[in-house]
Amino acid sequence: MINSTKTVVKLLFVLTFIITLNTNAQSTFTGNPDSAFKAARTLAFNKERKKAQDTLLLILTKYPNYHDVRSFLATTYSWDGEYQKARVEFSHILKKAPKRKTTWVAAINNELWANKPFKALELVNKALKYFPNDTDILYLRAKAEENTNKPEEALSTLQELIKTNPENKKAKDYKNRLVNSLSRNTVGIRSEVEIYSKTFDPMQYHAFKLGRNTKYGSIIARVNFNRRFQENGVQFEVDMYPKISKGFYAYLNVGFSNSFLFPDVRYGAELYKSLPRGFEMSLGFRALKYDTTTTIYTGSVGWYTGNSYWSFRPYITPNDAGTSFSGALNYRRYRNDADNYFSIVTNVGYSPEINQFIFGGNANTIVNLNSQKLRLGYYFTSSNKQNAWGVQSGISHQEIIFDPGNYFWVYSFILSWELKFR
């Protein structure tokens, strides 16, 4: 019985040994490595990543120093978010072949994608010992420096890169974007002229503004100048956009003037909240003090979808004769960023907030006037993003204040310019 048991154990041991040998034999690559590598790349680019990785690993069982295969395997790990696996493979290659620039670039990108910019910067500094002043690696150093909250150093690196290679468009675009993000100050001018179909001479509206972005939000100081009814008037105004929390901010406004062309005092506040699926909502008010104070309740519903933005803003103005309602619908079609777009704005109804055709006195007396407005705009920036221009034209059909029931046409033309600087 004991001998029989020993025989069975020996047979099982031999069988296991044979199966292991067969398995090992099957897991050793025997084909053409170049053809298999080509097939694996095709699989990877056709979203069959696991099959591609199995093929690449099989090739490496026979050709462990086929660095292109191992590097591509590591790259597929990066694509799948398996950054540690990719890190091991890249490190294996670089220890054996430290002068493979493509592997350095891929390894650095792997760390950037893994949100490990300090590790990426460490690899960059090692790579530059083998490839001094290489533009591709300098570009990655700038990205790593920016991601470690050192944008000034990133800018310096890009300037160094562009000095070496002035035609590097990718680096120049990156530099322009970085300069734009570091430019926290703005100065701007806006000029508008309105031409009336009857009764009135052309009217002019000009504004000069100075703004600054801070970590708490932005603040804009503005001087408004109007030329209307052969009179001149000036208003001093401040807008603030304090940040409250992520996706939640406020708008605050106050303005003063001693001219009848403007309210003596204007002030307002509004809260904005980002919502899921690209929506944004706000709720607030504006107050205009002439002989009496007119309060306008407003808000907005906005929707970002693709390269488009839609917004509707109502104005509700209680007054002695009842309550006046008006609204504005705004559409923007963005191009490459938020400063480059085409816009269409339509207004229906009269609101003292957007229709400033006031003689003075109580604004409540005219809020029930009828008005329709259409305005087209085109906004664009310079190649370095520091200068921004806007061109608008519009047409309004508005009830005459002192002759209700009769209308005039108003044609408007607007030019604006802003300069961002550090």
Coordinates of C-alpha atoms in Angstrom, one line a residue:
M1 CA 0.0 0.0 0.0
I2 CA 2.8 2.3 0.9
N3 CA 4.7 1.5 -2.3
S4 CA 1.5 2.1 -4.4
T5 CA 1.1 5.5 -2.8
K6 CA 4.7 6.4 -3.5
T7 CA 4.2 5.4 -7.1
V8 CA 1.1 7.6 -7.5
V9 CA 3.0 10.6 -6.0
K10 CA 5.9 10.0 -8.4
L11 CA 3.6 9.9 -11.4
L12 CA 1.8 13.1 -10.3
F13 CA 5.2 14.8 -9.9
V14 CA 6.3 13.7 -13.4
L15 CA 3.0 14.8 -14.9
T16 CA 3.2 18.3 -13.3
F17 CA 6.8 18.6 -14.5
I18 CA 5.8 17.8 -18.1
I19 CA 2.9 20.2 -18.0
T20 CA 5.2 23.0 -16.7
L21 CA 7.7 22.3 -19.5
N22 CA 4.9 22.5 -22.1
T23 CA 3.5 25.7 -20.7
N24 CA 6.9 27.3 -20.6
A25 CA 7.6 26.2 -24.1
Q26 CA 4.3 27.7 -25.3
S27 CA 5.0 31.0 -23.5
T28 CA 8.4 31.5 -25.3
F29 CA 8.2 33.6 -28.5
T30 CA 9.1 31.7 -31.6
G31 CA 8.0 34.0 -34.5
N32 CA 9.3 37.0 -36.3
P33 CA 9.6 39.8 -33.7
D34 CA 9.2 42.7 -36.2
S35 CA 6.1 41.3 -37.8
A36 CA 4.6 40.5 -34.3
F37 CA 5.5 44.1 -33.1
K38 CA 3.7 45.5 -36.2
A39 CA 0.7 43.4 -35.4
A40 CA 0.7 44.5 -31.8
R41 CA 0.8 48.1 -32.7
T42 CA -2.2 47.6 -35.0
L43 CA -4.1 45.9 -32.2
A44 CA -3.2 48.7 -29.8
F45 CA -4.4 51.5 -32.1
N46 CA -7.6 49.6 -32.7
K47 CA -8.5 49.6 -29.0
E48 CA -7.5 46.0 -28.4
R49 CA -4.9 47.0 -25.9
K50 CA -4.9 43.8 -23.8
K51 CA -4.2 41.6 -26.8
A52 CA -1.5 44.0 -27.9
Q53 CA 0.1 43.9 -24.5
D54 CA 0.1 40.1 -24.4
T55 CA 1.8 40.0 -27.8
L56 CA 4.4 42.5 -26.7
L57 CA 5.2 40.6 -23.5
L58 CA 5.5 37.4 -25.5
I59 CA 8.1 39.0 -27.8
L60 CA 10.1 40.2 -24.8
T61 CA 10.4 36.6 -23.5
K62 CA 12.7 36.0 -26.4
Y63 CA 14.0 39.5 -27.1
P64 CA 14.2 41.3 -23.7
N65 CA 16.4 44.0 -25.1
Y66 CA 14.1 44.9 -28.0
H67 CA 13.7 48.4 -26.5
D68 CA 11.1 49.6 -29.1
V69 CA 8.8 46.8 -28.1
R70 CA 9.3 47.5 -24.3
S71 CA 8.9 51.2 -24.8
F72 CA 5.6 50.8 -26.7
L73 CA 4.4 48.4 -24.1
A74 CA 5.1 51.0 -21.4
T75 CA 3.3 53.6 -23.5
T76 CA 0.2 51.4 -23.7
Y77 CA 0.3 51.2 -19.9
S78 CA 0.4 55.0 -19.7
W79 CA -2.6 55.2 -22.0
D80 CA -4.5 52.8 -19.7
G81 CA -3.6 54.9 -16.6
E82 CA -1.3 52.1 -15.3
Y83 CA 1.5 54.6 -14.6
Q84 CA 3.5 52.4 -12.2
K85 CA 3.7 49.6 -14.7
A86 CA 4.8 52.1 -17.4
R87 CA 7.4 53.5 -14.9
V88 CA 9.0 50.1 -14.4
E89 CA 9.4 49.4 -18.1
F90 CA 10.7 52.9 -19.0
S91 CA 13.2 52.6 -16.1
H92 CA 14.4 49.2 -17.4
I93 CA 15.1 50.7 -20.8
L94 CA 16.8 53.8 -19.6
K95 CA 19.2 51.9 -17.4
K96 CA 20.4 49.9 -20.4
A97 CA 20.1 52.6 -23.1
P98 CA 20.2 56.1 -21.5
K99 CA 20.6 57.8 -24.9
R100 CA 17.2 56.9 -26.2
K101 CA 15.5 60.3 -26.4
T102 CA 12.1 59.0 -27.4
T103 CA 12.1 56.9 -24.2
W104 CA 13.0 59.9 -22.0
V105 CA 10.2 61.9 -23.6
A106 CA 7.7 59.0 -23.1
A107 CA 8.8 58.5 -19.5
I108 CA 8.5 62.2 -18.7
N109 CA 5.0 62.3 -20.2
N110 CA 4.0 59.3 -18.1
E111 CA 4.9 61.2 -14.9
L112 CA 3.0 64.3 -16.1
W113 CA -0.1 62.2 -16.9
A114 CA 0.2 60.6 -13.5
N115 CA 0.1 64.0 -12.0
K116 CA 3.6 63.7 -10.6
P117 CA 5.3 66.8 -11.9
F118 CA 8.2 66.7 -9.4
K119 CA 9.1 63.2 -10.6
A120 CA 8.8 64.5 -14.2
L121 CA 11.1 67.4 -13.4
E122 CA 13.6 64.9 -12.0
L123 CA 13.6 62.9 -15.2
V124 CA 13.9 66.1 -17.3
N125 CA 17.1 67.1 -15.5
K126 CA 18.5 63.6 -16.0
A127 CA 17.6 63.7 -19.7
L128 CA 19.2 67.1 -20.3
K129 CA 22.5 65.6 -19.3
Y130 CA 22.4 63.4 -22.4
F131 CA 20.5 65.9 -24.6
P132 CA 21.6 69.5 -23.5
N133 CA 19.2 72.3 -24.8
D134 CA 17.0 69.7 -26.6
T135 CA 13.8 71.6 -27.5
D136 CA 11.4 68.7 -26.9
I137 CA 12.8 68.0 -23.4
L138 CA 12.9 71.8 -22.6
Y139 CA 9.2 71.9 -23.6
L140 CA 8.4 69.1 -21.1
R141 CA 10.5 70.9 -18.5
A142 CA 8.3 74.0 -18.9
K143 CA 5.2 71.8 -18.5
A144 CA 6.6 70.2 -15.3
E145 CA 7.6 73.6 -13.9
E146 CA 4.1 75.0 -14.6
N147 CA 2.5 72.0 -12.9
T148 CA 4.7 72.5 -9.8
N149 CA 3.2 76.0 -9.5
K150 CA 6.3 77.7 -10.9
P151 CA 4.9 79.5 -14.0
E152 CA 7.6 82.1 -14.0
E153 CA 10.3 79.4 -14.3
A154 CA 8.2 77.7 -17.0
L155 CA 8.1 81.0 -18.9
S156 CA 11.9 81.4 -18.6
T157 CA 12.4 77.8 -20.0
L158 CA 10.1 78.6 -22.9
Q159 CA 12.1 81.8 -23.7
E160 CA 15.3 79.7 -23.6
L161 CA 13.7 77.2 -26.0
I162 CA 12.5 79.8 -28.4
K163 CA 15.9 81.5 -28.4
T164 CA 17.4 78.2 -29.6
N165 CA 14.6 77.4 -32.0
P166 CA 12.7 80.6 -33.0
E167 CA 10.4 78.8 -35.4
N168 CA 9.0 76.4 -32.8
K169 CA 5.3 77.2 -33.1
K170 CA 4.2 74.8 -30.4
A171 CA 6.5 76.5 -27.9
K172 CA 5.5 80.0 -29.0
D173 CA 1.8 79.1 -28.5
Y174 CA 2.5 77.7 -25.1
K175 CA 4.5 80.8 -24.2
N176 CA 1.6 83.1 -25.3
R177 CA -0.9 81.1 -23.3
L178 CA 1.4 81.2 -20.2
V179 CA 2.0 85.0 -20.6
N180 CA -1.8 85.4 -20.9
S181 CA -2.4 83.5 -17.7
L182 CA 0.3 85.5 -15.9
S183 CA -1.1 88.8 -17.1
R184 CA -3.4 89.7 -14.2
N185 CA -3.9 93.3 -15.2
T186 CA -6.0 94.7 -18.0
V187 CA -6.6 98.2 -19.4
G188 CA -9.3 98.8 -21.9
I189 CA -11.4 101.3 -23.9
R190 CA -14.9 101.0 -25.2
S191 CA -16.6 103.6 -27.5
E192 CA -20.1 103.5 -28.8
V193 CA -22.1 105.9 -31.0
E194 CA -25.9 105.8 -31.5
I195 CA -27.5 107.4 -34.6
Y196 CA -31.2 108.2 -34.4
S197 CA -33.7 108.2 -37.3
K198 CA -35.3 111.4 -36.0
T199 CA -35.4 114.0 -33.3
F200 CA -31.9 113.5 -31.7
D201 CA -28.4 114.2 -32.6
P202 CA -25.9 111.2 -32.4
M203 CA -25.0 110.2 -28.9
Q204 CA -21.7 109.0 -27.6
Y205 CA -20.7 106.5 -24.9
H206 CA -17.1 106.0 -23.9
A207 CA -15.5 104.0 -21.1
F208 CA -12.0 103.5 -19.8
K209 CA -11.4 100.6 -17.5
L210 CA -8.5 99.2 -15.4
G211 CA -8.8 95.7 -13.9
R212 CA -6.9 93.2 -11.9
N213 CA -7.4 89.5 -11.2
T214 CA -6.5 88.3 -7.7
K215 CA -6.8 84.9 -6.0
Y216 CA -9.9 86.3 -4.3
G217 CA -11.5 87.3 -7.6
S218 CA -11.3 90.2 -10.1
I219 CA -11.9 93.9 -9.6
I220 CA -12.5 96.5 -12.3
A221 CA -12.5 100.3 -12.0
R222 CA -14.2 102.2 -14.8
V223 CA -14.7 105.8 -15.8
N224 CA -17.8 106.3 -18.1
F225 CA -18.2 109.4 -20.2
N226 CA -21.4 110.2 -22.1
R227 CA -22.2 112.9 -24.7
R228 CA -26.0 113.2 -25.0
F229 CA -28.5 116.0 -25.5
Q230 CA -25.5 118.3 -26.2
E231 CA -24.4 117.7 -22.6
N232 CA -21.4 115.8 -21.1
G233 CA -21.5 113.5 -18.1
V234 CA -19.1 111.3 -16.2
Q235 CA -19.7 108.3 -13.9
F236 CA -17.2 106.5 -11.7
E237 CA -17.9 102.8 -11.3
V238 CA -16.4 99.7 -9.7
D239 CA -17.2 96.0 -10.4
M240 CA -16.1 93.1 -8.3
Y241 CA -16.4 89.4 -8.8
P242 CA -15.4 87.8 -5.5
K243 CA -14.9 84.0 -5.4
I244 CA -16.9 82.2 -2.7
S245 CA -16.2 78.6 -3.5
K246 CA -15.6 76.4 -6.5
G247 CA -18.3 77.2 -9.1
F248 CA -19.8 79.8 -6.8
Y249 CA -19.0 83.5 -7.1
A250 CA -20.7 86.9 -6.7
Y251 CA -21.0 90.2 -8.7
L252 CA -20.9 93.5 -6.8
N253 CA -21.3 96.9 -8.3
V254 CA -21.3 100.6 -7.2
G255 CA -21.2 103.8 -9.2
F256 CA -21.5 107.5 -8.6
S257 CA -22.1 110.6 -10.8
N258 CA -23.2 114.2 -10.5
S259 CA -24.6 114.4 -14.0
F260 CA -28.3 113.9 -15.0
L261 CA -27.0 111.6 -17.8
F262 CA -26.3 109.0 -15.1
P263 CA -27.9 107.9 -11.9
D264 CA -26.6 109.8 -8.9
V265 CA -25.8 106.4 -7.4
R266 CA -26.1 102.9 -8.8
Y267 CA -25.4 99.7 -7.0
G268 CA -26.1 96.0 -7.4
A269 CA -25.3 92.5 -6.4
E270 CA -25.7 89.0 -7.9
L271 CA -24.8 85.4 -7.1
Y272 CA -23.7 82.9 -9.7
K273 CA -23.7 79.2 -9.4
S274 CA -22.3 76.6 -11.8
L275 CA -24.6 73.5 -12.3
P276 CA -24.1 70.1 -13.8
R277 CA -24.3 69.6 -17.6
G278 CA -22.8 73.0 -18.4
F279 CA -25.6 75.1 -16.9
E280 CA -25.1 78.2 -14.8
M281 CA -27.7 80.3 -12.8
S282 CA -27.7 83.6 -11.1
L283 CA -30.0 85.9 -9.1
G284 CA -29.5 89.5 -8.1
F285 CA -30.7 93.1 -8.4
R286 CA -29.6 96.5 -9.7
A287 CA -30.6 99.9 -8.1
L288 CA -30.6 103.3 -9.9
K289 CA -31.0 106.4 -7.8
Y290 CA -32.3 109.5 -9.6
D291 CA -34.9 111.7 -7.8
T292 CA -36.1 108.3 -6.5
T293 CA -34.6 104.9 -6.5
T294 CA -35.6 102.3 -9.1
T295 CA -34.9 98.7 -8.2
I296 CA -34.5 96.1 -11.0
Y297 CA -34.6 92.4 -10.2
T298 CA -32.6 90.2 -12.5
G299 CA -30.9 86.9 -12.9
S300 CA -29.8 84.6 -15.6
V301 CA -29.8 81.0 -16.9
G302 CA -26.8 80.1 -19.0
W303 CA -25.8 76.9 -20.8
Y304 CA -22.5 75.9 -22.3
T305 CA -22.8 73.3 -24.9
G306 CA -19.8 72.4 -27.2
N307 CA -18.5 75.7 -28.6
S308 CA -21.7 77.5 -27.9
Y309 CA -23.1 79.5 -25.0
W310 CA -26.8 80.5 -24.5
S311 CA -28.0 82.9 -21.9
F312 CA -31.3 84.4 -21.0
R313 CA -31.6 87.3 -18.6
P314 CA -34.9 88.8 -17.5
Y315 CA -35.4 92.2 -15.9
I316 CA -38.3 92.8 -13.5
T317 CA -38.9 96.4 -12.5
P318 CA -41.8 97.2 -10.1
N319 CA -43.1 100.8 -10.4
D320 CA -46.1 102.9 -9.5
A321 CA -48.0 101.8 -12.7
G322 CA -47.4 98.1 -12.1
T323 CA -44.4 95.9 -13.0
S324 CA -42.4 96.1 -16.1
F325 CA -40.9 93.0 -17.7
S326 CA -38.1 92.8 -20.3
G327 CA -35.5 90.3 -21.3
A328 CA -32.3 89.6 -23.2
L329 CA -31.3 86.5 -25.1
N330 CA -27.6 86.1 -25.8
Y331 CA -25.9 83.5 -28.0
R332 CA -22.1 83.1 -28.4
R333 CA -20.2 80.9 -30.8
Y334 CA -16.6 80.4 -29.5
R335 CA -13.7 79.7 -31.7
N336 CA -10.4 78.7 -30.0
D337 CA -10.9 80.2 -26.6
A338 CA -13.2 82.4 -24.4
D339 CA -11.9 85.7 -25.9
N340 CA -12.6 84.7 -29.5
Y341 CA -16.3 84.4 -30.5
F342 CA -19.2 85.7 -32.5
S343 CA -22.3 86.9 -30.6
I344 CA -26.0 87.7 -31.2
V345 CA -28.0 89.6 -28.5
T346 CA -31.7 90.4 -28.7
N347 CA -33.6 92.5 -26.2
V348 CA -37.4 92.9 -25.9
G349 CA -39.0 95.4 -23.5
Y350 CA -37.5 98.4 -21.8
S351 CA -35.2 98.3 -18.8
P352 CA -33.3 101.3 -17.3
E353 CA -30.4 98.8 -16.8
I354 CA -29.8 98.4 -20.6
N355 CA -31.7 101.4 -22.0
Q356 CA -30.1 104.5 -20.6
F357 CA -32.1 107.0 -22.6
I358 CA -33.2 109.0 -19.6
F359 CA -33.7 112.7 -19.2
G360 CA -33.4 112.7 -15.5
G361 CA -36.0 112.5 -12.8
N362 CA -37.9 109.4 -11.9
A363 CA -36.9 106.4 -14.1
N364 CA -40.1 104.6 -13.1
T365 CA -42.1 106.8 -15.4
I366 CA -40.6 105.3 -18.5
V367 CA -40.0 101.6 -17.7
N368 CA -43.2 100.6 -19.5
L369 CA -42.0 101.8 -22.9
N370 CA -41.7 99.3 -25.7
S371 CA -38.3 98.5 -27.3
Q372 CA -36.8 95.8 -29.4
K373 CA -33.0 95.5 -30.1
L374 CA -30.7 93.3 -32.1
R375 CA -26.9 93.4 -31.8
L376 CA -24.2 91.5 -33.5
G377 CA -20.7 91.2 -32.2
Y378 CA -17.3 89.8 -33.2
Y379 CA -14.5 89.5 -30.7
F380 CA -10.9 88.4 -31.4
T381 CA -7.4 88.5 -30.0
S382 CA -3.9 89.0 -31.2
S383 CA -1.7 86.0 -31.8
N384 CA 0.0 86.4 -28.3
K385 CA -3.5 86.8 -26.7
Q386 CA -2.5 90.0 -25.0
N387 CA -4.6 92.3 -27.1
A388 CA -8.4 91.8 -27.5
W389 CA -10.7 93.7 -29.8
G390 CA -14.5 93.7 -30.2
V391 CA -16.7 95.1 -33.0
Q392 CA -20.4 95.4 -32.6
S393 CA -23.3 96.8 -34.5
G394 CA -26.9 97.0 -33.6
I395 CA -30.4 98.3 -34.4
S396 CA -33.2 99.2 -32.0
H397 CA -36.8 100.1 -32.5
Q398 CA -37.8 102.2 -29.5
E399 CA -40.9 104.0 -28.3
I400 CA -40.3 107.8 -28.0
I401 CA -40.2 108.8 -24.3
F402 CA -42.2 112.0 -24.7
D403 CA -44.4 110.7 -27.5
P404 CA -45.7 107.2 -26.5
G405 CA -47.1 105.2 -29.4
N406 CA -44.5 106.6 -31.8
Y407 CA -41.1 105.1 -32.4
F408 CA -37.7 105.9 -33.8
W409 CA -34.9 103.7 -35.0
V410 CA -31.5 103.6 -33.3
Y411 CA -28.4 102.4 -35.1
S412 CA -25.4 101.7 -32.9
F413 CA -21.7 101.0 -33.6
I414 CA -19.3 99.9 -30.9
L415 CA -15.5 99.3 -30.8
S416 CA -13.6 98.0 -27.8
W417 CA -10.0 97.1 -27.0
E418 CA -8.2 95.5 -24.0
L419 CA -4.6 95.0 -23.2
K420 CA -3.5 92.3 -20.7
F421 CA -0.2 93.0 -18.9
R422 CA 1.8 91.7 -15.9

